[in-house]
Short mmCIF file of C-alpha atoms in Angstrom, two decimals:
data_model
loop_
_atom_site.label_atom_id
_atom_site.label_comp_id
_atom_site.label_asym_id
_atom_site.label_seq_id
_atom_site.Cartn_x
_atom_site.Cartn_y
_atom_site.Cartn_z
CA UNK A 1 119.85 77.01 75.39
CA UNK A 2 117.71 78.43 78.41
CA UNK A 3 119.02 77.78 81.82
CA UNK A 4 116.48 78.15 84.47
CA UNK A 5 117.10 80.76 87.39
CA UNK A 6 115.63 80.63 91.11
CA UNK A 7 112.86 83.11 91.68
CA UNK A 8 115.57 85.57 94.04
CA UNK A 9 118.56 87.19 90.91
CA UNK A 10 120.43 88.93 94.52
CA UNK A 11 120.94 86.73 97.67
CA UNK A 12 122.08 90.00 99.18
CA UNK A 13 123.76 93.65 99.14
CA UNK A 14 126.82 94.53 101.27
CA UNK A 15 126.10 97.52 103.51
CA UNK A 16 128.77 97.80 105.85
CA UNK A 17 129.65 101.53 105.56
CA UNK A 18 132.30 101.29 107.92
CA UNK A 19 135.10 99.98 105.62
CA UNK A 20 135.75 101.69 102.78
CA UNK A 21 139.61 102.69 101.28
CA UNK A 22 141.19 105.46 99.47
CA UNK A 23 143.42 105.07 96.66
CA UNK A 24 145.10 107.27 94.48
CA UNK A 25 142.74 109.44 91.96
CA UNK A 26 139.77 108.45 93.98
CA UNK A 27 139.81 111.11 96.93
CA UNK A 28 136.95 113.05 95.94
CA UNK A 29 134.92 110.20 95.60
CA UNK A 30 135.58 108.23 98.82
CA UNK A 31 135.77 111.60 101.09
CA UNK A 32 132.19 112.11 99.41
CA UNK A 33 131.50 108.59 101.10
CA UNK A 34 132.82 109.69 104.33
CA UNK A 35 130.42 112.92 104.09
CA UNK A 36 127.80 110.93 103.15
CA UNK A 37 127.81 108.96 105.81
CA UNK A 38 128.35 111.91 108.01
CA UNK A 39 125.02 112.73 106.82
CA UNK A 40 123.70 109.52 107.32
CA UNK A 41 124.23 109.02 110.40
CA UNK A 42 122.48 112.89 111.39
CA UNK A 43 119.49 112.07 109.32
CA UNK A 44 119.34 108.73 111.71
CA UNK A 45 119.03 111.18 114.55
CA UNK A 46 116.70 113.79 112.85
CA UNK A 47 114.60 110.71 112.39
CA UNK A 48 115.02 109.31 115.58
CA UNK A 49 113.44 112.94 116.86
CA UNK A 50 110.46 112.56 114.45
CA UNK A 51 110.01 108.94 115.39
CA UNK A 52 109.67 109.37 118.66
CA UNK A 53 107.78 112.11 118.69
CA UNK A 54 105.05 110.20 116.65
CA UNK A 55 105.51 107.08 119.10
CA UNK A 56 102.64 107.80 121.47
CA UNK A 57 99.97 108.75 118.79
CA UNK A 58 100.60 106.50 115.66
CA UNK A 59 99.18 103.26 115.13
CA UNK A 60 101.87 100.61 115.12
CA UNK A 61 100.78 100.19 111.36
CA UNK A 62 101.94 103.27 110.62
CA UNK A 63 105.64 102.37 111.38
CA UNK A 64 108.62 104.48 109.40
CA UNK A 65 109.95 102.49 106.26
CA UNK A 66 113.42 102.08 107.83
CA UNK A 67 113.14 99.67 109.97
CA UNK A 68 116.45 99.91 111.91
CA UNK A 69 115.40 102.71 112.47
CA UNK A 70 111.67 102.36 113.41
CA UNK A 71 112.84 99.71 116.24
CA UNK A 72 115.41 102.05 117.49
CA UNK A 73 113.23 104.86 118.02
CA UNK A 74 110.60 102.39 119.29
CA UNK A 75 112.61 100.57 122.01
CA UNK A 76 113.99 103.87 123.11
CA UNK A 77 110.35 105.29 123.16
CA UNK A 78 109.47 102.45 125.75
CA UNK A 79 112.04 103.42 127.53
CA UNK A 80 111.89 107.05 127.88
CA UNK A 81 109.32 107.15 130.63
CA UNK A 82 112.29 105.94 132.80
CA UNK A 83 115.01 107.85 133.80
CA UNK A 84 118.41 107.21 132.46
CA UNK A 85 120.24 105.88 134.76
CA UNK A 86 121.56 102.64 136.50
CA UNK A 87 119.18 101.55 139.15
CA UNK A 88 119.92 99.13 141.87
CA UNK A 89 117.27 98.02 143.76
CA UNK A 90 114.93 100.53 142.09
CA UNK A 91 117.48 103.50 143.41
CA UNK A 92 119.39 105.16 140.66
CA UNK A 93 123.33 104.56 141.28
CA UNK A 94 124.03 109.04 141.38
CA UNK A 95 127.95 107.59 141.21
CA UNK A 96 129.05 105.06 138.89
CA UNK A 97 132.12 106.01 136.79
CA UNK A 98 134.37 104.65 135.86
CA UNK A 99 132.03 101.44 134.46
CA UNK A 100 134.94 99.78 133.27
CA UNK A 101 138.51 100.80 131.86
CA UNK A 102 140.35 99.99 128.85
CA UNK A 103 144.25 99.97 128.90
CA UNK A 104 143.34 102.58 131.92
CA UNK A 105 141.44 104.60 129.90
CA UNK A 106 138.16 105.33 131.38
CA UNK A 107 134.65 104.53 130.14
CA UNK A 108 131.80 106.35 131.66
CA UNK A 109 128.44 105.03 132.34
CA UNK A 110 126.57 107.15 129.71
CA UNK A 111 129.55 105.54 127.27
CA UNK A 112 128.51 102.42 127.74
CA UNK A 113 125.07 102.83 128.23
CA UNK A 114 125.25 103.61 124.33
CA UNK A 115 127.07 100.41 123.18
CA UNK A 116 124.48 98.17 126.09
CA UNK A 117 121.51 99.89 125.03
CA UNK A 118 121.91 99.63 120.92
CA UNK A 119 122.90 95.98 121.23
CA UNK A 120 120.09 95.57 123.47
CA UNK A 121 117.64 97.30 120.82
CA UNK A 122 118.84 94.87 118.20
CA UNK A 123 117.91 91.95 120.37
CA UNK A 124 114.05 93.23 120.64
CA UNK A 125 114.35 95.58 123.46
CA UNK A 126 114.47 94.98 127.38
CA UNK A 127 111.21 92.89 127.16
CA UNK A 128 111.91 90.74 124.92
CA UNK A 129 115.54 89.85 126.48
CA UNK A 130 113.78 89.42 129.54
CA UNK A 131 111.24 86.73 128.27
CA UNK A 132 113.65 84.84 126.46
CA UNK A 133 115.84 84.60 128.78
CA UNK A 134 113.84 82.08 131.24
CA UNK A 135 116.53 80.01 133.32
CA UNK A 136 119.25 81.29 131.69
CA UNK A 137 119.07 85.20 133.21
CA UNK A 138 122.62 85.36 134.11
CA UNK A 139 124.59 83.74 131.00
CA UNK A 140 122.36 86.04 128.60
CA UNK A 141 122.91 89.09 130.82
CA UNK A 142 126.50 88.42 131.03
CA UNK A 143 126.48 87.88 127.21
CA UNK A 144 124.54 91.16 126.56
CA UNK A 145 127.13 92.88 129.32
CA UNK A 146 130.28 91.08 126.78
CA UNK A 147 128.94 92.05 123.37
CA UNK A 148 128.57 96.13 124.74
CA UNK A 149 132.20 95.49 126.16
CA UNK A 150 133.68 94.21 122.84
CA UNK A 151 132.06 96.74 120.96
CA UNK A 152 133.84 99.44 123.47
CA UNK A 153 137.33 97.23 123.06
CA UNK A 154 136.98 97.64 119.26
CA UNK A 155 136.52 100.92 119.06
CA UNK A 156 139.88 101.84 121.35
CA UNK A 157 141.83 98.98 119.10
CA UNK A 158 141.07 100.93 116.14
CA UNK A 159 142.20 103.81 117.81
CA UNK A 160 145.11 102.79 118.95
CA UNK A 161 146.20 101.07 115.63
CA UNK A 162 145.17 104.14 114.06
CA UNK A 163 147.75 106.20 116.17
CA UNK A 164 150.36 103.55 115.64
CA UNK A 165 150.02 103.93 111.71
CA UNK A 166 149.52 107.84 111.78
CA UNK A 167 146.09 107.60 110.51
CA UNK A 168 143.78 110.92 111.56
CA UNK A 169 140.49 112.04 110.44
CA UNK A 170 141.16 115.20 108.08
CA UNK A 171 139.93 118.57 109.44
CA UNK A 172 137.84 119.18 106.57
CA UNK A 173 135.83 115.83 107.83
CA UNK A 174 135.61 117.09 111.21
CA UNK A 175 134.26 120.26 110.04
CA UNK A 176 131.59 118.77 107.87
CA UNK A 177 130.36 116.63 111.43
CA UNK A 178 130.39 119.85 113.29
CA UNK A 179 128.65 121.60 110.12
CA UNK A 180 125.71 118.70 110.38
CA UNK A 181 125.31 118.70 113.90
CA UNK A 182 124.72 122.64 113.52
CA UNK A 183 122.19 121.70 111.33
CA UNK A 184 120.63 119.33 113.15
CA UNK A 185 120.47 121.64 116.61
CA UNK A 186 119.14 124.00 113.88
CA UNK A 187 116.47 122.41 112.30
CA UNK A 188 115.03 120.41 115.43
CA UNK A 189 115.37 123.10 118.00
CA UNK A 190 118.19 122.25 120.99
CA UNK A 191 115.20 120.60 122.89
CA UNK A 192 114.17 118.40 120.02
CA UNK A 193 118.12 117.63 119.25
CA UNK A 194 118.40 116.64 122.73
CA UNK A 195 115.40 114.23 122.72
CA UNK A 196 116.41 113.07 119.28
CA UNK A 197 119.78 112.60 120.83
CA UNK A 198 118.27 110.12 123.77
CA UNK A 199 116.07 108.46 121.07
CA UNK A 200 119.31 106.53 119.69
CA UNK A 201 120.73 106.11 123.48
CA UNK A 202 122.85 109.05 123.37
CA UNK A 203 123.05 111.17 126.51
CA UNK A 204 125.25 114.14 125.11
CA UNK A 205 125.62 116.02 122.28
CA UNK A 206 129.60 114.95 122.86
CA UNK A 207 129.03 111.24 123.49
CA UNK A 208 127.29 111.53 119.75
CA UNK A 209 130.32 113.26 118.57
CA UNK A 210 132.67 110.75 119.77
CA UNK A 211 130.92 107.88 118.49
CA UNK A 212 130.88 109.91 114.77
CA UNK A 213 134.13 110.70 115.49
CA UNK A 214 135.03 107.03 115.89
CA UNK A 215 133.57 106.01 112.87
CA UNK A 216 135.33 108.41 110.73
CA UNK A 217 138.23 107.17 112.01
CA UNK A 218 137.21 103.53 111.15
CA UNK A 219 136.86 104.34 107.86
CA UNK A 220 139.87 106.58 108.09
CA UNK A 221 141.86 103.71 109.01
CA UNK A 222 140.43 101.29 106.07
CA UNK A 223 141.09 103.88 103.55
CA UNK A 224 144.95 104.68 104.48
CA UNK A 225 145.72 100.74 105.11
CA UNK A 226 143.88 98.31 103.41
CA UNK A 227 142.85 99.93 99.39
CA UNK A 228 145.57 97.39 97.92
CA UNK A 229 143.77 94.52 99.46
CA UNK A 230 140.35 95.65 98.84
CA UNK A 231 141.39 96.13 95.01
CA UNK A 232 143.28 92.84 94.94
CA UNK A 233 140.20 91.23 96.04
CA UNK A 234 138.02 91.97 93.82
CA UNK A 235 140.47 91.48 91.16
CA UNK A 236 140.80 88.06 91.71
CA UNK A 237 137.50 87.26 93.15
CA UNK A 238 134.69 89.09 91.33
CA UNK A 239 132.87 89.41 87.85
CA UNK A 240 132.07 92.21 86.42
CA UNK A 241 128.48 91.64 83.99
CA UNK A 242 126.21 93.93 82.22
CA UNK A 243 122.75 92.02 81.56
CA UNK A 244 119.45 92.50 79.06
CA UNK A 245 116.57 91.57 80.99
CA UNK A 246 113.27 90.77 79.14
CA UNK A 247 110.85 91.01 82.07
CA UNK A 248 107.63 88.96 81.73
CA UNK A 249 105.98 91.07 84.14
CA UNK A 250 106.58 93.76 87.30
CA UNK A 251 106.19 92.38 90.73
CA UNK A 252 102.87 94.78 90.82
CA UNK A 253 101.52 93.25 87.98
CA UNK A 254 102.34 89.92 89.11
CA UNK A 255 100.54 91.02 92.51
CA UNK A 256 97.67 92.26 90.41
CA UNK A 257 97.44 89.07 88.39
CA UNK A 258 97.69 86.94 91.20
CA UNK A 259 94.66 88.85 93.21
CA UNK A 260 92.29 88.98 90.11
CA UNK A 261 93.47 85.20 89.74
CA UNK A 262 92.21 84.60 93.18
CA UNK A 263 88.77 86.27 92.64
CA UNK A 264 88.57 84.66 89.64
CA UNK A 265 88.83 81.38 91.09
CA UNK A 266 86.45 81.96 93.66
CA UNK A 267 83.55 82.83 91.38
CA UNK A 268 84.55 79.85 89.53
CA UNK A 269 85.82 81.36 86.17
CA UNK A 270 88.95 80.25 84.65
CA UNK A 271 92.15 81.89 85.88
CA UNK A 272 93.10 84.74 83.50
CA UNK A 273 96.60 84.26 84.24
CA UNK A 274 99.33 82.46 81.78
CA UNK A 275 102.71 80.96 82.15
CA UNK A 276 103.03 81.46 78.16
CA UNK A 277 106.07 83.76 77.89
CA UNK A 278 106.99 82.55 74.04
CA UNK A 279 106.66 86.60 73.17
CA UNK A 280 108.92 87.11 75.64
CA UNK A 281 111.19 84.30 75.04
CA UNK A 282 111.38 85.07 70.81
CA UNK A 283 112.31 88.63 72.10
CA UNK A 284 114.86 87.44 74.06
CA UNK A 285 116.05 85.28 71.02
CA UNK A 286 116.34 87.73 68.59
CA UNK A 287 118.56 90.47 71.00
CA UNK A 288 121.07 87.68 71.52
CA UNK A 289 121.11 86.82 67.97
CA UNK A 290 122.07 90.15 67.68
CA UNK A 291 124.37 90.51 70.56
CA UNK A 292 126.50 87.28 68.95
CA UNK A 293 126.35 88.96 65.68
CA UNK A 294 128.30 91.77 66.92
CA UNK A 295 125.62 94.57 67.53
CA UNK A 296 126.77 96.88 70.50
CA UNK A 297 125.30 95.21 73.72
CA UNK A 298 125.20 98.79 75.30
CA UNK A 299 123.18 100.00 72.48
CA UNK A 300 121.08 96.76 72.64
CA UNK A 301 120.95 97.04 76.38
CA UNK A 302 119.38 100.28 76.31
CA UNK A 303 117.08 99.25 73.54
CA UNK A 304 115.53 96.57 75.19
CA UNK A 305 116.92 96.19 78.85
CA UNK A 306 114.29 96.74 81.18
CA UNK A 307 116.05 96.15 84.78
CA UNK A 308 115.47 99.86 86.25
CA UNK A 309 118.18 98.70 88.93
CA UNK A 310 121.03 97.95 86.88
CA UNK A 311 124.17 100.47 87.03
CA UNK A 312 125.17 101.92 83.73
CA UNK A 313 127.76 100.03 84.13
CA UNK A 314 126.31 96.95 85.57
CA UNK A 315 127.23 94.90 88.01
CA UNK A 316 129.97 93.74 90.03
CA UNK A 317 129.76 90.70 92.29
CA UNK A 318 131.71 88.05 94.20
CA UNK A 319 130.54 84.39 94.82
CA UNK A 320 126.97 84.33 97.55
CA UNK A 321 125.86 87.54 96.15
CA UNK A 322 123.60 85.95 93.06
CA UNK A 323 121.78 82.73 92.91
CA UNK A 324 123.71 79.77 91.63
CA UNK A 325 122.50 79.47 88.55
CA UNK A 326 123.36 83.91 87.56
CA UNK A 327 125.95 83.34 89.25
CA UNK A 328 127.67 80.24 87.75
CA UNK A 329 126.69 81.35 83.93
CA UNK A 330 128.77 85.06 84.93
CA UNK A 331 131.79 83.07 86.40
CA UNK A 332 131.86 80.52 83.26
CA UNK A 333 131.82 83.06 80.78
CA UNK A 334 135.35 84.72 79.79
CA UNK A 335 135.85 88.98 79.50
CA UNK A 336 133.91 89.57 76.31
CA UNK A 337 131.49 86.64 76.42
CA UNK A 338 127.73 86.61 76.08
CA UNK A 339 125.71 83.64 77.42
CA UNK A 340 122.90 81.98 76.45
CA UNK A 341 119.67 83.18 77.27
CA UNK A 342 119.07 82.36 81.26
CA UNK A 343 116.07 82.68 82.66
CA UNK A 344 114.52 83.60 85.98
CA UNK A 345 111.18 84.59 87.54
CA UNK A 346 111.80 88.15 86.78
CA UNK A 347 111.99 87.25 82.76
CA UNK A 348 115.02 86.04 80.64
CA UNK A 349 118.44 87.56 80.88
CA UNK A 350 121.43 87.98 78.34
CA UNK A 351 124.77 88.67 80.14
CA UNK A 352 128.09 89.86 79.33
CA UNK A 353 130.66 89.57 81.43
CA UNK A 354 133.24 92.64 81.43
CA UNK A 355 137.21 93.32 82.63
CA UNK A 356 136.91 94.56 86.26
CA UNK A 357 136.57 98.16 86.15
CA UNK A 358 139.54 99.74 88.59
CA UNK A 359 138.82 103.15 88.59
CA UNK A 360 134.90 102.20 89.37
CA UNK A 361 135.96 100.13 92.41
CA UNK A 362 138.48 102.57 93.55
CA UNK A 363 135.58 105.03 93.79
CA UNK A 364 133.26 102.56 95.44
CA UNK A 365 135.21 100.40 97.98
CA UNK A 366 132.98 100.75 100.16
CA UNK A 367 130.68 98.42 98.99
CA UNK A 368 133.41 95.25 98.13
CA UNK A 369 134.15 94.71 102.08
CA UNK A 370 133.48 91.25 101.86
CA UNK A 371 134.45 88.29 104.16
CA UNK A 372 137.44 88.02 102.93
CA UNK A 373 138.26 91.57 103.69
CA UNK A 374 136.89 90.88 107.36
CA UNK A 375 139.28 87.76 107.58
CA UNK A 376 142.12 90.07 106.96
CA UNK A 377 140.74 92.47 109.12
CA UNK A 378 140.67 90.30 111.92
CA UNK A 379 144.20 89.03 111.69
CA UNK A 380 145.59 92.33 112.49
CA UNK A 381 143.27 93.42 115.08
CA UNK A 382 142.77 90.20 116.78
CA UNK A 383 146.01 90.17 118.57
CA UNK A 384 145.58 93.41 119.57
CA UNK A 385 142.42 93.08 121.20
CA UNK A 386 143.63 90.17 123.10
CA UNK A 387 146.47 92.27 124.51
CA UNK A 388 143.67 94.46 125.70
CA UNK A 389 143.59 95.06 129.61
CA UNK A 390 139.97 95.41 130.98
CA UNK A 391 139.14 96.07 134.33
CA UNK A 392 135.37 96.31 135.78
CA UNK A 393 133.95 99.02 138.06
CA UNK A 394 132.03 98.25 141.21
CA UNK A 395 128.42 98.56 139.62
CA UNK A 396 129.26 96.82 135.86
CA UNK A 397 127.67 93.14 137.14
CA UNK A 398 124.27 95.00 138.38
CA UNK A 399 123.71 96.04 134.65
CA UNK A 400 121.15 94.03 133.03
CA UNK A 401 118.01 94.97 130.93
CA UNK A 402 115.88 95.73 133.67
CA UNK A 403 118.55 98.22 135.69
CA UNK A 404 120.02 100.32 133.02
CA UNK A 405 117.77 102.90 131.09
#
């Protein structure tokens, strides 16, 4: 039995690093997270630095491979001719703090300016707000001037439900953020750090800090509270499959084929390419012969597998993650069943679906915040941010995209 697989195996990867949870016997592990994402985050700015130091000179070809990145430093290089600042009839505002407060505690304009500036970068940058805005100017600018808002209220709500269940950020995490920004000043020069710094909206070395600071606590916070959910969850909602892909060819030799196809059909010879894949297909036949006949699908896995991006121990997935048809042939089979042979544009596929592996997930939370996760997520913070007392400086309705650099 083949069963026929759309041309995409993964819909998508979760990559919220933000949420992750620490359980018993996994510390090392998840406080390697944290670190990593300590170092993340610096490397962001290092790039930043190199980004938009590169911004007047490179072709727009040339553009980094990180793309979040790349726009960041982009926007911010568009920017930088103008000095930072709220201006008000083209006069920078020398006094505008506090911007706002939060249960009367202050935010500062270069606070905010961080949160208005990154959510503004996601939308395109300045320009393109400003074009799409047409007759609509003041709902979108009062929507851009919300979403910067929220993002400030969210951060204080995990702050203060982080005080009121005794969650802190260990010293030896606080330590390893000072360590990197050492590094960083270090590496780049205190000029360059600085400009880096301004490249991803920062205007301190200490606003930068906070914000780190802020995550860490985030995660902080996920990892003392919400492990037993994030456990349960996947428990009860995820498969756990290893797979034996016969490939019929890479995506480079696809490319390959389908260029010399091209040429080939432009000078009028016969296309030299082939939708024959009975080699494949007998190959794939006799491993799950031997699969049901008991041979050891690790040993057969690393025999004839030939997915380079499969875990060792393979992979671990809730519902939205695969396409239908992986998907539905993982969730039918029981722990210790092999399917038939399924096939997909990237060859044909033998899977084996696994028990959930605990101590695996409890080093690797991070990566099963799903929705569900977020739903209970929200119904403990969602009261608390409606309790939330805001209260608008003087100068927070002249911000828009074309005041605030």
């Amino acid at each position: 039995m083949v069963m026929r697989l759309a041309p995409r195996l993964f819909k998508g990867k979760r990559t919220n690093f933000l949420k992750t949870r620490l359980l018993p016997g996994a510390g090392s592990a998840m406080e390697d997270t944290m670190k990593k994402t300590i170092a993340f985050l610096a490397a962001l700015v290092m790039m930043a630095s190199a980004l938009a130091g590169c911004a007047g000179t490179a072709a727009s070809g040339s553009a980094s491979g990180s793309a979040s990145a790349s726009t960041s430093a982009s926007a911010s290089a568009s920017e930088a001719a103008h000095e930072p600042g709220l201006f008000v009839d083209g006069t920078k505002v020398e006094n505008t703090d506090p911007i706002m407060t939060i249960d009367g505690e202050d935010v500062s304009l270069d606070t905010y300016r961080f949160y208005y500036l990154r959510t503004l970068a996601m939308m395109g940058g300045a320009e393109s707000v400003i074009a799409m805005a047409g007759d609509q100017t003041e709902e979108l600018y009062t929507n851009l001037r919300d979403s910067a808002a929220h993002s400030l209220k969210l951060a204080k709500v995990y702050r203060d439900f982080a005080a009121e269940k005794g969650v802190t950020v260990s010293e030896d995490l606080l330590k390893e953020l000072d360590n990197s920004i050492a590094q960083a000043k270090e590496s780049l020069g205190e000029e360059e750090f600085q400009k880096s710094l301004e490249a991803q909206y920062f205007s301190t070395e200490e606003e930068y800090r906070s914000f780190m600071q802020d995550i860490l606590l985030q995660q902080q916070v996920l990892i003392d509270v919400y492990g037993d959910e994030i456990l349960n969850n996947v428990k009860e909602n995820y498969v756990h499959v290893q797979h034996i892909l016969i490939p019929f060819e890479t995506e480079e030799a696809s490319s390959e084929s389908t260029s010399a196809s091209t040429s080939a059909s432009a000078s009028g010879s016969e296309s030299t390419a082939s939708d024959d894949h009975s080699a494949e297909l007998a190959t794939a036949q006799e491993v799950l012969e031997k699969a049901k006949n008991g041979d050891d699908f690790a040993t057969l896995m690393a025999e004839y597998s030939q997915d380079p991006g499969q875990p060792e121990q393979g992979y671990t997935f809730t519902k939205g993650y695969m396409v239908q048809e992986f998907e539905d042939a993982s969730y039918a089979l029981k722990e210790g069943e092999i399917s038939d042979i399924v096939e997909t544009d990237y060859g044909y596929h033998i899977i084996k679906r696994l028990p959930i592996d605990e101590a695996n997930i409890k080093e690797n939370l991070l990566q099963y915040v799903d929705s569900n996760m977020d739903t209970i997520l929200s119904t403990d913070l969602q009261p608390l941010m409606d309790k939330v007392k805001v209260e608008y400086g003087e100068y927070y309705d002249k911000i828009a995209p074309d005041t605030l650099y």
